[in-house]
Amino acid sequence: MADLKDLTVPLLDKLAKEYHITFKSNDKKKDKILKIKEANIDPTQLKTLINKYAAKKKKSKRISSDQFSELKGRIKLLEDQVKFLMSKISFSEIELYEEDNRDVITISSDLGDIKRFIKSIISPGESITIDELIEIKQLQKIPLITLKHVIYDLIEENAFEAIEGNSRQKIGTKIGMLKRN
């Protein structure tokens, strides 16, 4: 069964208007409810009014075709803006190539190259802290979030074992060192 607390403030205002109850401009919802209860309205009439206004609250507002087409236009605009922003946010990926007998990384579209580069600099059985990994010149061009994804992939592929380690920088709050399997 509906109660005064279930009604919105505008509906409480309408209910009070029917009984010529006035509110101060700074009255809060609980103050308005209290004034309505103190107005000595017949309880059955009050229940009828509460139910009447509760039904209005439940009734969904119908959107006109003009409002609907405006909403569709605004949604389309938002979709276009999101597409534009997504095209500007690049998930940095790199390319590995050899120059003067050493590996060089450039921006590309294959995260596999980052994985291969990290595997190539760490021999099986060796370990490296996350701090040392981040300080590698070729990897400094890569955003930390991308490097984090690559590290998680390497751990899932069992290429590396995650160790807590003594590193200032940690991946996922626990991984401070990687050991090559």
Tab-separated table of N, CA, C and O in Angstrom, residues 107-171:
chain	number	residue	atom	x	y	z
A	107	ILE	N	56.317	1.632	-33.430
A	107	ILE	CA	54.853	1.515	-33.308
A	107	ILE	C	54.322	0.699	-34.484
A	107	ILE	O	54.703	0.908	-35.617
A	108	SER	N	53.438	-0.241	-34.198
A	108	SER	CA	52.899	-1.136	-35.216
A	108	SER	C	51.520	-1.584	-34.766
A	108	SER	O	50.858	-0.899	-34.010
A	109	SER	N	51.126	-2.774	-35.192
A	109	SER	CA	49.804	-3.253	-34.801
A	109	SER	C	49.838	-4.691	-34.296
A	109	SER	O	48.860	-5.390	-34.417
A	110	ASP	N	50.955	-5.132	-33.730
A	110	ASP	CA	51.042	-6.513	-33.287
A	110	ASP	C	51.644	-6.599	-31.886
A	110	ASP	O	52.839	-6.364	-31.702
A	111	LEU	N	50.805	-6.925	-30.892
A	111	LEU	CA	51.305	-7.071	-29.517
A	111	LEU	C	52.248	-8.260	-29.392
A	111	LEU	O	53.040	-8.326	-28.461
A	112	GLY	N	52.172	-9.180	-30.318
A	112	GLY	CA	53.068	-10.332	-30.307
A	112	GLY	C	54.522	-9.905	-30.387
A	112	GLY	O	55.404	-10.568	-29.830
A	113	ASP	N	54.790	-8.790	-31.084
A	113	ASP	CA	56.162	-8.300	-31.176
A	113	ASP	C	56.691	-7.857	-29.813
A	113	ASP	O	57.863	-8.057	-29.502
A	114	ILE	N	55.843	-7.245	-29.002
A	114	ILE	CA	56.269	-6.843	-27.656
A	114	ILE	C	56.622	-8.096	-26.853
A	114	ILE	O	57.638	-8.142	-26.165
A	115	LYS	N	55.764	-9.110	-26.944
A	115	LYS	CA	56.018	-10.363	-26.233
A	115	LYS	C	57.344	-10.971	-26.679
A	115	LYS	O	58.163	-11.395	-25.852
A	116	ARG	N	57.560	-11.028	-27.996
A	116	ARG	CA	58.810	-11.608	-28.513
A	116	ARG	C	60.015	-10.801	-28.045
A	116	ARG	O	61.043	-11.371	-27.701
A	117	PHE	N	59.896	-9.478	-28.011
A	117	PHE	CA	61.005	-8.636	-27.568
A	117	PHE	C	61.342	-8.936	-26.111
A	117	PHE	O	62.507	-9.115	-25.762
A	118	ILE	N	60.308	-8.982	-25.258
A	118	ILE	CA	60.552	-9.250	-23.830
A	118	ILE	C	61.170	-10.629	-23.650
A	118	ILE	O	62.112	-10.799	-22.874
A	119	LYS	N	60.683	-11.615	-24.386
A	119	LYS	CA	61.259	-12.956	-24.313
A	119	LYS	C	62.713	-12.959	-24.785
A	119	LYS	O	63.542	-13.689	-24.261
A	120	SER	N	63.031	-12.124	-25.786
A	120	SER	CA	64.389	-12.124	-26.338
A	120	SER	C	65.409	-11.493	-25.403
A	120	SER	O	66.589	-11.799	-25.480
A	121	ILE	N	64.968	-10.614	-24.512
A	121	ILE	CA	65.940	-9.958	-23.626
A	121	ILE	C	66.136	-10.704	-22.311
A	121	ILE	O	67.064	-10.399	-21.572
A	122	ILE	N	65.263	-11.678	-22.036
A	122	ILE	CA	65.369	-12.434	-20.783
A	122	ILE	C	65.522	-13.909	-21.126
A	122	ILE	O	64.637	-14.509	-21.728
A	123	SER	N	66.642	-14.477	-20.738
A	123	SER	CA	66.907	-15.890	-21.027
A	123	SER	C	66.133	-16.773	-20.061
A	123	SER	O	65.819	-16.356	-18.931
A	124	PRO	N	65.849	-18.023	-20.448
A	124	PRO	CA	65.176	-18.953	-19.540
A	124	PRO	C	65.951	-19.102	-18.232
A	124	PRO	O	67.163	-19.223	-18.229
A	125	GLY	N	65.205	-19.057	-17.125
A	125	GLY	CA	65.813	-19.171	-15.802
A	125	GLY	C	66.156	-17.819	-15.194
A	125	GLY	O	66.279	-17.698	-13.981
A	126	GLU	N	66.329	-16.776	-16.016
A	126	GLU	CA	66.636	-15.448	-15.499
A	126	GLU	C	65.362	-14.762	-15.023
A	126	GLU	O	64.257	-15.119	-15.432
A	127	SER	N	65.544	-13.754	-14.187
A	127	SER	CA	64.389	-12.985	-13.722
A	127	SER	C	64.689	-11.497	-13.866
A	127	SER	O	65.845	-11.086	-13.959
A	128	ILE	N	63.634	-10.713	-13.878
A	128	ILE	CA	63.755	-9.263	-14.022
A	128	ILE	C	62.648	-8.612	-13.209
A	128	ILE	O	61.519	-9.110	-13.164
A	129	THR	N	62.993	-7.506	-12.526
A	129	THR	CA	61.961	-6.788	-11.777
A	129	THR	C	61.153	-5.938	-12.750
A	129	THR	O	61.612	-5.616	-13.848
A	130	ILE	N	59.984	-5.565	-12.329
A	130	ILE	CA	59.136	-4.712	-13.157
A	130	ILE	C	59.814	-3.358	-13.357
A	130	ILE	O	59.780	-2.790	-14.453
A	131	ASP	N	60.505	-2.860	-12.321
A	131	ASP	CA	61.239	-1.599	-12.448
A	131	ASP	C	62.277	-1.695	-13.559
A	131	ASP	O	62.401	-0.787	-14.388
A	132	GLU	N	63.052	-2.785	-13.583
A	132	GLU	CA	64.069	-2.963	-14.617
A	132	GLU	C	63.431	-3.089	-15.996
A	132	GLU	O	63.944	-2.542	-16.975
A	133	LEU	N	62.326	-3.778	-16.069
A	133	LEU	CA	61.633	-3.968	-17.346
A	133	LEU	C	61.143	-2.625	-17.905
A	133	LEU	O	61.326	-2.323	-19.085
A	134	ILE	N	60.569	-1.814	-17.043
A	134	ILE	CA	60.046	-0.516	-17.465
A	134	ILE	C	61.174	0.422	-17.896
A	134	ILE	O	60.985	1.265	-18.766
A	135	GLU	N	62.350	0.258	-17.297
A	135	GLU	CA	63.478	1.142	-17.615
A	135	GLU	C	64.157	0.796	-18.931
A	135	GLU	O	64.998	1.556	-19.395
A	136	ILE	N	63.812	-0.301	-19.566
A	136	ILE	CA	64.397	-0.646	-20.858
A	136	ILE	C	63.947	0.398	-21.867
A	136	ILE	O	62.756	0.645	-22.035
A	137	LYS	N	64.931	1.012	-22.526
A	137	LYS	CA	64.679	2.146	-23.410
A	137	LYS	C	63.601	1.847	-24.457
A	137	LYS	O	62.702	2.655	-24.681
A	138	GLN	N	63.671	0.681	-25.090
A	138	GLN	CA	62.723	0.358	-26.147
A	138	GLN	C	61.295	0.211	-25.614
A	138	GLN	O	60.336	0.433	-26.340
A	139	LEU	N	61.148	-0.167	-24.359
A	139	LEU	CA	59.813	-0.365	-23.787
A	139	LEU	C	59.230	0.914	-23.202
A	139	LEU	O	58.044	0.962	-22.877
A	140	GLN	N	60.040	1.945	-23.067
A	140	GLN	CA	59.535	3.191	-22.495
A	140	GLN	C	58.566	3.901	-23.429
A	140	GLN	O	57.801	4.749	-23.001
A	141	LYS	N	58.586	3.551	-24.701
A	141	LYS	CA	57.654	4.153	-25.663
A	141	LYS	C	56.253	3.567	-25.521
A	141	LYS	O	55.289	4.104	-26.048
A	142	ILE	N	56.151	2.450	-24.831
A	142	ILE	CA	54.881	1.738	-24.717
A	142	ILE	C	54.149	2.194	-23.455
A	142	ILE	O	54.742	2.245	-22.381
A	143	PRO	N	52.869	2.515	-23.559
A	143	PRO	CA	52.106	2.880	-22.361
A	143	PRO	C	52.100	1.731	-21.348
A	143	PRO	O	52.108	0.561	-21.724
A	144	LEU	N	52.116	2.094	-20.088
A	144	LEU	CA	52.164	1.099	-19.013
A	144	LEU	C	50.996	0.123	-19.089
A	144	LEU	O	51.171	-1.063	-18.838
A	145	ILE	N	49.827	0.590	-19.464
A	145	ILE	CA	48.661	-0.305	-19.535
A	145	ILE	C	48.871	-1.372	-20.596
A	145	ILE	O	48.510	-2.532	-20.410
A	146	THR	N	49.505	-1.011	-21.714
A	146	THR	CA	49.782	-1.980	-22.772
A	146	THR	C	50.801	-2.992	-22.275
A	146	THR	O	50.630	-4.201	-22.477
A	147	LEU	N	51.840	-2.499	-21.616
A	147	LEU	CA	52.866	-3.395	-21.065
A	147	LEU	C	52.251	-4.344	-20.036
A	147	LEU	O	52.583	-5.532	-19.995
A	148	LYS	N	51.339	-3.842	-19.253
A	148	LYS	CA	50.645	-4.661	-18.249
A	148	LYS	C	49.880	-5.798	-18.933
A	148	LYS	O	49.956	-6.943	-18.504
A	149	HIS	N	49.167	-5.487	-20.019
A	149	HIS	CA	48.424	-6.521	-20.749
A	149	HIS	C	49.374	-7.567	-21.324
A	149	HIS	O	49.092	-8.769	-21.276
A	150	VAL	N	50.497	-7.117	-21.850
A	150	VAL	CA	51.478	-8.043	-22.420
A	150	VAL	C	52.023	-8.962	-21.332
A	150	VAL	O	52.159	-10.175	-21.537
A	151	ILE	N	52.327	-8.402	-20.162
A	151	ILE	CA	52.858	-9.208	-19.055
A	151	ILE	C	51.835	-10.257	-18.625
A	151	ILE	O	52.173	-11.426	-18.424
A	152	TYR	N	50.576	-9.852	-18.508
A	152	TYR	CA	49.536	-10.824	-18.147
A	152	TYR	C	49.440	-11.936	-19.201
A	152	TYR	O	49.295	-13.106	-18.865
A	153	ASP	N	49.528	-11.554	-20.477
A	153	ASP	CA	49.488	-12.552	-21.554
A	153	ASP	C	50.656	-13.519	-21.438
A	153	ASP	O	50.497	-14.740	-21.587
A	154	LEU	N	51.857	-12.982	-21.177
A	154	LEU	CA	53.049	-13.841	-21.057
A	154	LEU	C	52.929	-14.803	-19.870
A	154	LEU	O	53.369	-15.944	-19.954
A	155	ILE	N	52.334	-14.344	-18.797
A	155	ILE	CA	52.135	-15.206	-17.619
A	155	ILE	C	51.117	-16.294	-17.956
A	155	ILE	O	51.321	-17.468	-17.624
A	156	GLU	N	50.021	-15.922	-18.640
A	156	GLU	CA	49.013	-16.912	-19.030
A	156	GLU	C	49.575	-17.948	-19.985
A	156	GLU	O	49.178	-19.104	-19.965
A	157	GLU	N	50.505	-17.519	-20.843
A	157	GLU	CA	51.127	-18.432	-21.808
A	157	GLU	C	52.243	-19.272	-21.179
A	157	GLU	O	52.919	-20.028	-21.863
A	158	ASN	N	52.453	-19.106	-19.869
A	158	ASN	CA	53.499	-19.806	-19.117
A	158	ASN	C	54.896	-19.507	-19.639
A	158	ASN	O	55.815	-20.301	-19.458
A	159	ALA	N	55.088	-18.362	-20.264
A	159	ALA	CA	56.425	-17.952	-20.689
A	159	ALA	C	57.172	-17.363	-19.497
A	159	ALA	O	58.397	-17.443	-19.422
A	160	PHE	N	56.418	-16.779	-18.565
A	160	PHE	CA	57.005	-16.183	-17.370
A	160	PHE	C	56.215	-16.604	-16.141
A	160	PHE	O	55.026	-16.918	-16.233
A	161	GLU	N	56.901	-16.579	-15.015
A	161	GLU	CA	56.275	-16.859	-13.736
A	161	GLU	C	56.228	-15.552	-12.954
A	161	GLU	O	57.222	-14.826	-12.893
A	162	ALA	N	55.097	-15.236	-12.382
A	162	ALA	CA	54.944	-14.001	-11.608
A	162	ALA	C	55.460	-14.219	-10.196
A	162	ALA	O	55.130	-15.202	-9.540
A	163	ILE	N	56.312	-13.280	-9.729
A	163	ILE	CA	56.882	-13.334	-8.379
A	163	ILE	C	56.635	-11.972	-7.735
A	163	ILE	O	56.671	-10.946	-8.408
A	164	GLU	N	56.424	-11.973	-6.410
A	164	GLU	CA	56.169	-10.699	-5.732
A	164	GLU	C	57.363	-9.765	-5.872
A	164	GLU	O	57.222	-8.665	-6.324
A	165	GLY	N	58.540	-10.142	-5.478
A	165	GLY	CA	59.765	-9.382	-5.716
A	165	GLY	C	59.819	-7.997	-5.092
A	165	GLY	O	58.841	-7.465	-4.613
A	166	ASN	N	61.043	-7.439	-5.098
A	166	ASN	CA	61.287	-6.109	-4.531
A	166	ASN	C	61.310	-5.078	-5.648
A	166	ASN	O	62.360	-4.666	-6.106
A	167	SER	N	60.181	-4.647	-6.074
A	167	SER	CA	60.070	-3.663	-7.138
A	167	SER	C	59.152	-2.550	-6.657
A	167	SER	O	58.131	-2.819	-6.034
A	168	ARG	N	59.545	-1.307	-6.927
A	168	ARG	CA	58.663	-0.186	-6.552
A	168	ARG	C	57.373	-0.264	-7.362
A	168	ARG	O	56.292	-0.096	-6.837
A	169	GLN	N	57.533	-0.497	-8.649
A	169	GLN	CA	56.392	-0.606	-9.557
A	169	GLN	C	55.914	-2.053	-9.557
A	169	GLN	O	56.714	-2.961	-9.711
A	170	LYS	N	54.619	-2.254	-9.384
A	170	LYS	CA	54.079	-3.611	-9.389
A	170	LYS	C	52.925	-3.676	-10.383
A	170	LYS	O	52.249	-2.704	-10.646
A	171	ILE	N	52.727	-4.857	-10.916
A	171	ILE	CA	51.614	-5.100	-11.818
A	171	ILE	C	50.541	-5.819	-11.006
A	171	ILE	O	50.805	-6.844	-10.398
